[in-house]
Amino acid sequence: MKKHRILAIPLAVLALVAAPAVAGDGKGADKDKPAHAQSHPATPPMAYGHHDNGKHKGWEKQAWKRGDRIPLAYVDSRYYINDYRVYRLQPPPAGYRWVRPMDDRYLLVNLANGLVAEALGY
């Protein structure tokens, strides 16, 4: 009798824990999605094998403008444009730098606070 009780308790716990995981939402909507996509609702549309027809859902492109505050990660020496004349940019005033967060886009940024004074290419 003691053997049966020792075996029955772990089986009962396993059944209680596993039941919600197998149940799903009851609507049957999860059948057509891959298993890895069911647990990640923010998966991009292409992950399901469908194209979003140029709407770029889930993809946001930052368009900086004058007065915006850029993240301080962009006020880093790897984004600096030291040879601004090559890019036909005016010399930056004291305390400002030209930074290039993306190709063909240039920002004149106040180094002290990250405010954008000028945005070119946006």
JSON list of C-alpha atoms in Angstrom, two decimals:
[
{"chain": "A", "resi": 1, "resn": "MET", "atom": "CA", "xyz": [0.00, 0.00, 0.00]},
{"chain": "A", "resi": 2, "resn": "LYS", "atom": "CA", "xyz": [2.84, 2.36, 0.84]},
{"chain": "A", "resi": 3, "resn": "LYS", "atom": "CA", "xyz": [4.40, 1.71, -2.60]},
{"chain": "A", "resi": 4, "resn": "HIS", "atom": "CA", "xyz": [1.21, 2.80, -4.35]},
{"chain": "A", "resi": 5, "resn": "ARG", "atom": "CA", "xyz": [1.00, 6.03, -2.34]},
{"chain": "A", "resi": 6, "resn": "ILE", "atom": "CA", "xyz": [4.66, 6.89, -3.06]},
{"chain": "A", "resi": 7, "resn": "LEU", "atom": "CA", "xyz": [4.03, 6.37, -6.78]},
{"chain": "A", "resi": 8, "resn": "ALA", "atom": "CA", "xyz": [0.59, 8.06, -6.85]},
{"chain": "A", "resi": 9, "resn": "ILE", "atom": "CA", "xyz": [1.67, 11.41, -5.38]},
{"chain": "A", "resi": 10, "resn": "PRO", "atom": "CA", "xyz": [4.30, 12.29, -8.04]},
{"chain": "A", "resi": 11, "resn": "LEU", "atom": "CA", "xyz": [1.93, 11.12, -10.80]},
{"chain": "A", "resi": 12, "resn": "ALA", "atom": "CA", "xyz": [-0.86, 13.35, -9.48]},
{"chain": "A", "resi": 13, "resn": "VAL", "atom": "CA", "xyz": [1.48, 16.35, -9.29]},
{"chain": "A", "resi": 14, "resn": "LEU", "atom": "CA", "xyz": [2.70, 15.69, -12.83]},
{"chain": "A", "resi": 15, "resn": "ALA", "atom": "CA", "xyz": [-0.87, 15.52, -14.12]},
{"chain": "A", "resi": 16, "resn": "LEU", "atom": "CA", "xyz": [-1.80, 18.83, -12.47]},
{"chain": "A", "resi": 17, "resn": "VAL", "atom": "CA", "xyz": [1.27, 20.60, -13.83]},
{"chain": "A", "resi": 18, "resn": "ALA", "atom": "CA", "xyz": [1.05, 19.22, -17.36]},
{"chain": "A", "resi": 19, "resn": "ALA", "atom": "CA", "xyz": [-2.70, 19.76, -17.94]},
{"chain": "A", "resi": 20, "resn": "PRO", "atom": "CA", "xyz": [-2.60, 23.58, -18.52]},
{"chain": "A", "resi": 21, "resn": "ALA", "atom": "CA", "xyz": [0.40, 23.25, -20.84]},
{"chain": "A", "resi": 22, "resn": "VAL", "atom": "CA", "xyz": [-1.43, 20.86, -23.14]},
{"chain": "A", "resi": 23, "resn": "ALA", "atom": "CA", "xyz": [-4.82, 22.58, -23.00]},
{"chain": "A", "resi": 24, "resn": "GLY", "atom": "CA", "xyz": [-4.13, 25.61, -25.24]},
{"chain": "A", "resi": 25, "resn": "ASP", "atom": "CA", "xyz": [-6.76, 28.34, -25.57]},
{"chain": "A", "resi": 26, "resn": "GLY", "atom": "CA", "xyz": [-9.49, 25.98, -26.77]},
{"chain": "A", "resi": 27, "resn": "LYS", "atom": "CA", "xyz": [-10.02, 27.86, -30.04]},
{"chain": "A", "resi": 28, "resn": "GLY", "atom": "CA", "xyz": [-7.73, 25.73, -32.16]},
{"chain": "A", "resi": 29, "resn": "ALA", "atom": "CA", "xyz": [-6.06, 28.85, -33.60]},
{"chain": "A", "resi": 30, "resn": "ASP", "atom": "CA", "xyz": [-2.58, 27.71, -32.64]},
{"chain": "A", "resi": 31, "resn": "LYS", "atom": "CA", "xyz": [-2.59, 24.73, -35.02]},
{"chain": "A", "resi": 32, "resn": "ASP", "atom": "CA", "xyz": [-1.42, 26.66, -38.10]},
{"chain": "A", "resi": 33, "resn": "LYS", "atom": "CA", "xyz": [1.50, 28.43, -36.39]},
{"chain": "A", "resi": 34, "resn": "PRO", "atom": "CA", "xyz": [4.88, 26.80, -35.79]},
{"chain": "A", "resi": 35, "resn": "ALA", "atom": "CA", "xyz": [5.52, 25.68, -32.22]},
{"chain": "A", "resi": 36, "resn": "HIS", "atom": "CA", "xyz": [8.21, 28.33, -31.62]},
{"chain": "A", "resi": 37, "resn": "ALA", "atom": "CA", "xyz": [5.89, 31.15, -32.77]},
{"chain": "A", "resi": 38, "resn": "GLN", "atom": "CA", "xyz": [3.10, 30.21, -30.39]},
{"chain": "A", "resi": 39, "resn": "SER", "atom": "CA", "xyz": [5.02, 31.43, -27.38]},
{"chain": "A", "resi": 40, "resn": "HIS", "atom": "CA", "xyz": [6.27, 34.64, -29.04]},
{"chain": "A", "resi": 41, "resn": "PRO", "atom": "CA", "xyz": [3.40, 36.94, -30.06]},
{"chain": "A", "resi": 42, "resn": "ALA", "atom": "CA", "xyz": [5.83, 39.64, -31.27]},
{"chain": "A", "resi": 43, "resn": "THR", "atom": "CA", "xyz": [7.30, 37.40, -33.97]},
{"chain": "A", "resi": 44, "resn": "PRO", "atom": "CA", "xyz": [7.69, 39.27, -37.28]},
{"chain": "A", "resi": 45, "resn": "PRO", "atom": "CA", "xyz": [5.21, 38.42, -40.06]},
{"chain": "A", "resi": 46, "resn": "MET", "atom": "CA", "xyz": [7.82, 36.66, -42.23]},
{"chain": "A", "resi": 47, "resn": "ALA", "atom": "CA", "xyz": [8.36, 34.09, -39.48]},
{"chain": "A", "resi": 48, "resn": "TYR", "atom": "CA", "xyz": [4.97, 32.57, -40.33]},
{"chain": "A", "resi": 49, "resn": "GLY", "atom": "CA", "xyz": [5.84, 32.32, -44.02]},
{"chain": "A", "resi": 50, "resn": "HIS", "atom": "CA", "xyz": [3.66, 35.29, -45.01]},
{"chain": "A", "resi": 51, "resn": "HIS", "atom": "CA", "xyz": [4.82, 38.57, -46.47]},
{"chain": "A", "resi": 52, "resn": "ASP", "atom": "CA", "xyz": [3.46, 41.84, -45.10]},
{"chain": "A", "resi": 53, "resn": "ASN", "atom": "CA", "xyz": [3.35, 43.47, -48.56]},
{"chain": "A", "resi": 54, "resn": "GLY", "atom": "CA", "xyz": [5.69, 46.33, -47.69]},
{"chain": "A", "resi": 55, "resn": "LYS", "atom": "CA", "xyz": [3.88, 47.42, -44.53]},
{"chain": "A", "resi": 56, "resn": "HIS", "atom": "CA", "xyz": [6.93, 46.52, -42.40]},
{"chain": "A", "resi": 57, "resn": "LYS", "atom": "CA", "xyz": [4.86, 45.51, -39.40]},
{"chain": "A", "resi": 58, "resn": "GLY", "atom": "CA", "xyz": [6.93, 45.33, -36.26]},
{"chain": "A", "resi": 59, "resn": "TRP", "atom": "CA", "xyz": [9.74, 47.32, -37.86]},
{"chain": "A", "resi": 60, "resn": "GLU", "atom": "CA", "xyz": [10.12, 50.96, -36.98]},
{"chain": "A", "resi": 61, "resn": "LYS", "atom": "CA", "xyz": [12.62, 53.32, -38.53]},
{"chain": "A", "resi": 62, "resn": "GLN", "atom": "CA", "xyz": [13.64, 56.27, -36.39]},
{"chain": "A", "resi": 63, "resn": "ALA", "atom": "CA", "xyz": [13.29, 59.62, -38.14]},
{"chain": "A", "resi": 64, "resn": "TRP", "atom": "CA", "xyz": [15.22, 62.13, -36.05]},
{"chain": "A", "resi": 65, "resn": "LYS", "atom": "CA", "xyz": [14.31, 65.79, -36.23]},
{"chain": "A", "resi": 66, "resn": "ARG", "atom": "CA", "xyz": [15.57, 69.01, -34.69]},
{"chain": "A", "resi": 67, "resn": "GLY", "atom": "CA", "xyz": [14.93, 69.13, -30.94]},
{"chain": "A", "resi": 68, "resn": "ASP", "atom": "CA", "xyz": [14.87, 65.35, -30.46]},
{"chain": "A", "resi": 69, "resn": "ARG", "atom": "CA", "xyz": [17.14, 63.77, -27.89]},
{"chain": "A", "resi": 70, "resn": "ILE", "atom": "CA", "xyz": [19.06, 60.83, -29.30]},
{"chain": "A", "resi": 71, "resn": "PRO", "atom": "CA", "xyz": [20.18, 57.93, -27.11]},
{"chain": "A", "resi": 72, "resn": "LEU", "atom": "CA", "xyz": [23.62, 58.51, -25.66]},
{"chain": "A", "resi": 73, "resn": "ALA", "atom": "CA", "xyz": [24.78, 55.33, -27.38]},
{"chain": "A", "resi": 74, "resn": "TYR", "atom": "CA", "xyz": [24.87, 57.35, -30.62]},
{"chain": "A", "resi": 75, "resn": "VAL", "atom": "CA", "xyz": [27.01, 60.03, -28.97]},
{"chain": "A", "resi": 76, "resn": "ASP", "atom": "CA", "xyz": [29.94, 57.64, -29.16]},
{"chain": "A", "resi": 77, "resn": "SER", "atom": "CA", "xyz": [33.20, 58.04, -31.07]},
{"chain": "A", "resi": 78, "resn": "ARG", "atom": "CA", "xyz": [32.35, 55.20, -33.47]},
{"chain": "A", "resi": 79, "resn": "TYR", "atom": "CA", "xyz": [29.47, 57.32, -34.86]},
{"chain": "A", "resi": 80, "resn": "TYR", "atom": "CA", "xyz": [31.47, 60.57, -35.10]},
{"chain": "A", "resi": 81, "resn": "ILE", "atom": "CA", "xyz": [32.15, 62.10, -38.48]},
{"chain": "A", "resi": 82, "resn": "ASN", "atom": "CA", "xyz": [35.65, 63.53, -38.17]},
{"chain": "A", "resi": 83, "resn": "ASP", "atom": "CA", "xyz": [36.09, 64.31, -41.87]},
{"chain": "A", "resi": 84, "resn": "TYR", "atom": "CA", "xyz": [32.89, 66.34, -42.24]},
{"chain": "A", "resi": 85, "resn": "ARG", "atom": "CA", "xyz": [34.25, 68.15, -45.33]},
{"chain": "A", "resi": 86, "resn": "VAL", "atom": "CA", "xyz": [34.25, 64.87, -47.27]},
{"chain": "A", "resi": 87, "resn": "TYR", "atom": "CA", "xyz": [30.50, 64.67, -46.65]},
{"chain": "A", "resi": 88, "resn": "ARG", "atom": "CA", "xyz": [30.07, 68.37, -47.52]},
{"chain": "A", "resi": 89, "resn": "LEU", "atom": "CA", "xyz": [28.95, 69.26, -44.01]},
{"chain": "A", "resi": 90, "resn": "GLN", "atom": "CA", "xyz": [29.62, 72.56, -42.27]},
{"chain": "A", "resi": 91, "resn": "PRO", "atom": "CA", "xyz": [32.08, 72.58, -39.37]},
{"chain": "A", "resi": 92, "resn": "PRO", "atom": "CA", "xyz": [30.30, 71.80, -36.09]},
{"chain": "A", "resi": 93, "resn": "PRO", "atom": "CA", "xyz": [30.23, 74.54, -33.43]},
{"chain": "A", "resi": 94, "resn": "ALA", "atom": "CA", "xyz": [32.07, 74.04, -30.15]},
{"chain": "A", "resi": 95, "resn": "GLY", "atom": "CA", "xyz": [30.40, 71.33, -28.05]},
{"chain": "A", "resi": 96, "resn": "TYR", "atom": "CA", "xyz": [28.66, 69.77, -31.06]},
{"chain": "A", "resi": 97, "resn": "ARG", "atom": "CA", "xyz": [29.53, 66.81, -33.29]},
{"chain": "A", "resi": 98, "resn": "TRP", "atom": "CA", "xyz": [28.30, 65.39, -36.52]},
{"chain": "A", "resi": 99, "resn": "VAL", "atom": "CA", "xyz": [27.20, 61.81, -35.95]},
{"chain": "A", "resi": 100, "resn": "ARG", "atom": "CA", "xyz": [26.05, 59.21, -38.45]},
{"chain": "A", "resi": 101, "resn": "PRO", "atom": "CA", "xyz": [23.64, 56.70, -36.89]},
{"chain": "A", "resi": 102, "resn": "MET", "atom": "CA", "xyz": [22.63, 55.28, -40.31]},
{"chain": "A", "resi": 103, "resn": "ASP", "atom": "CA", "xyz": [23.92, 55.40, -43.86]},
{"chain": "A", "resi": 104, "resn": "ASP", "atom": "CA", "xyz": [23.34, 58.72, -45.64]},
{"chain": "A", "resi": 105, "resn": "ARG", "atom": "CA", "xyz": [21.86, 60.32, -42.53]},
{"chain": "A", "resi": 106, "resn": "TYR", "atom": "CA", "xyz": [23.68, 62.92, -40.49]},
{"chain": "A", "resi": 107, "resn": "LEU", "atom": "CA", "xyz": [22.87, 64.56, -37.17]},
{"chain": "A", "resi": 108, "resn": "LEU", "atom": "CA", "xyz": [24.47, 67.61, -35.59]},
{"chain": "A", "resi": 109, "resn": "VAL", "atom": "CA", "xyz": [24.28, 66.73, -31.90]},
{"chain": "A", "resi": 110, "resn": "ASN", "atom": "CA", "xyz": [25.03, 68.60, -28.69]},
{"chain": "A", "resi": 111, "resn": "LEU", "atom": "CA", "xyz": [27.50, 66.33, -26.90]},
{"chain": "A", "resi": 112, "resn": "ALA", "atom": "CA", "xyz": [26.47, 67.46, -23.44]},
{"chain": "A", "resi": 113, "resn": "ASN", "atom": "CA", "xyz": [22.79, 66.49, -23.61]},
{"chain": "A", "resi": 114, "resn": "GLY", "atom": "CA", "xyz": [22.21, 64.60, -26.89]},
{"chain": "A", "resi": 115, "resn": "LEU", "atom": "CA", "xyz": [19.85, 67.18, -28.43]},
{"chain": "A", "resi": 116, "resn": "VAL", "atom": "CA", "xyz": [19.70, 67.23, -32.22]},
{"chain": "A", "resi": 117, "resn": "ALA", "atom": "CA", "xyz": [20.48, 70.68, -33.63]},
{"chain": "A", "resi": 118, "resn": "GLU", "atom": "CA", "xyz": [20.24, 69.62, -37.28]},
{"chain": "A", "resi": 119, "resn": "ALA", "atom": "CA", "xyz": [19.10, 66.47, -39.07]},
{"chain": "A", "resi": 120, "resn": "LEU", "atom": "CA", "xyz": [20.09, 65.80, -42.69]},
{"chain": "A", "resi": 121, "resn": "GLY", "atom": "CA", "xyz": [18.80, 62.97, -44.86]},
{"chain": "A", "resi": 122, "resn": "TYR", "atom": "CA", "xyz": [15.58, 62.34, -42.92]}
]
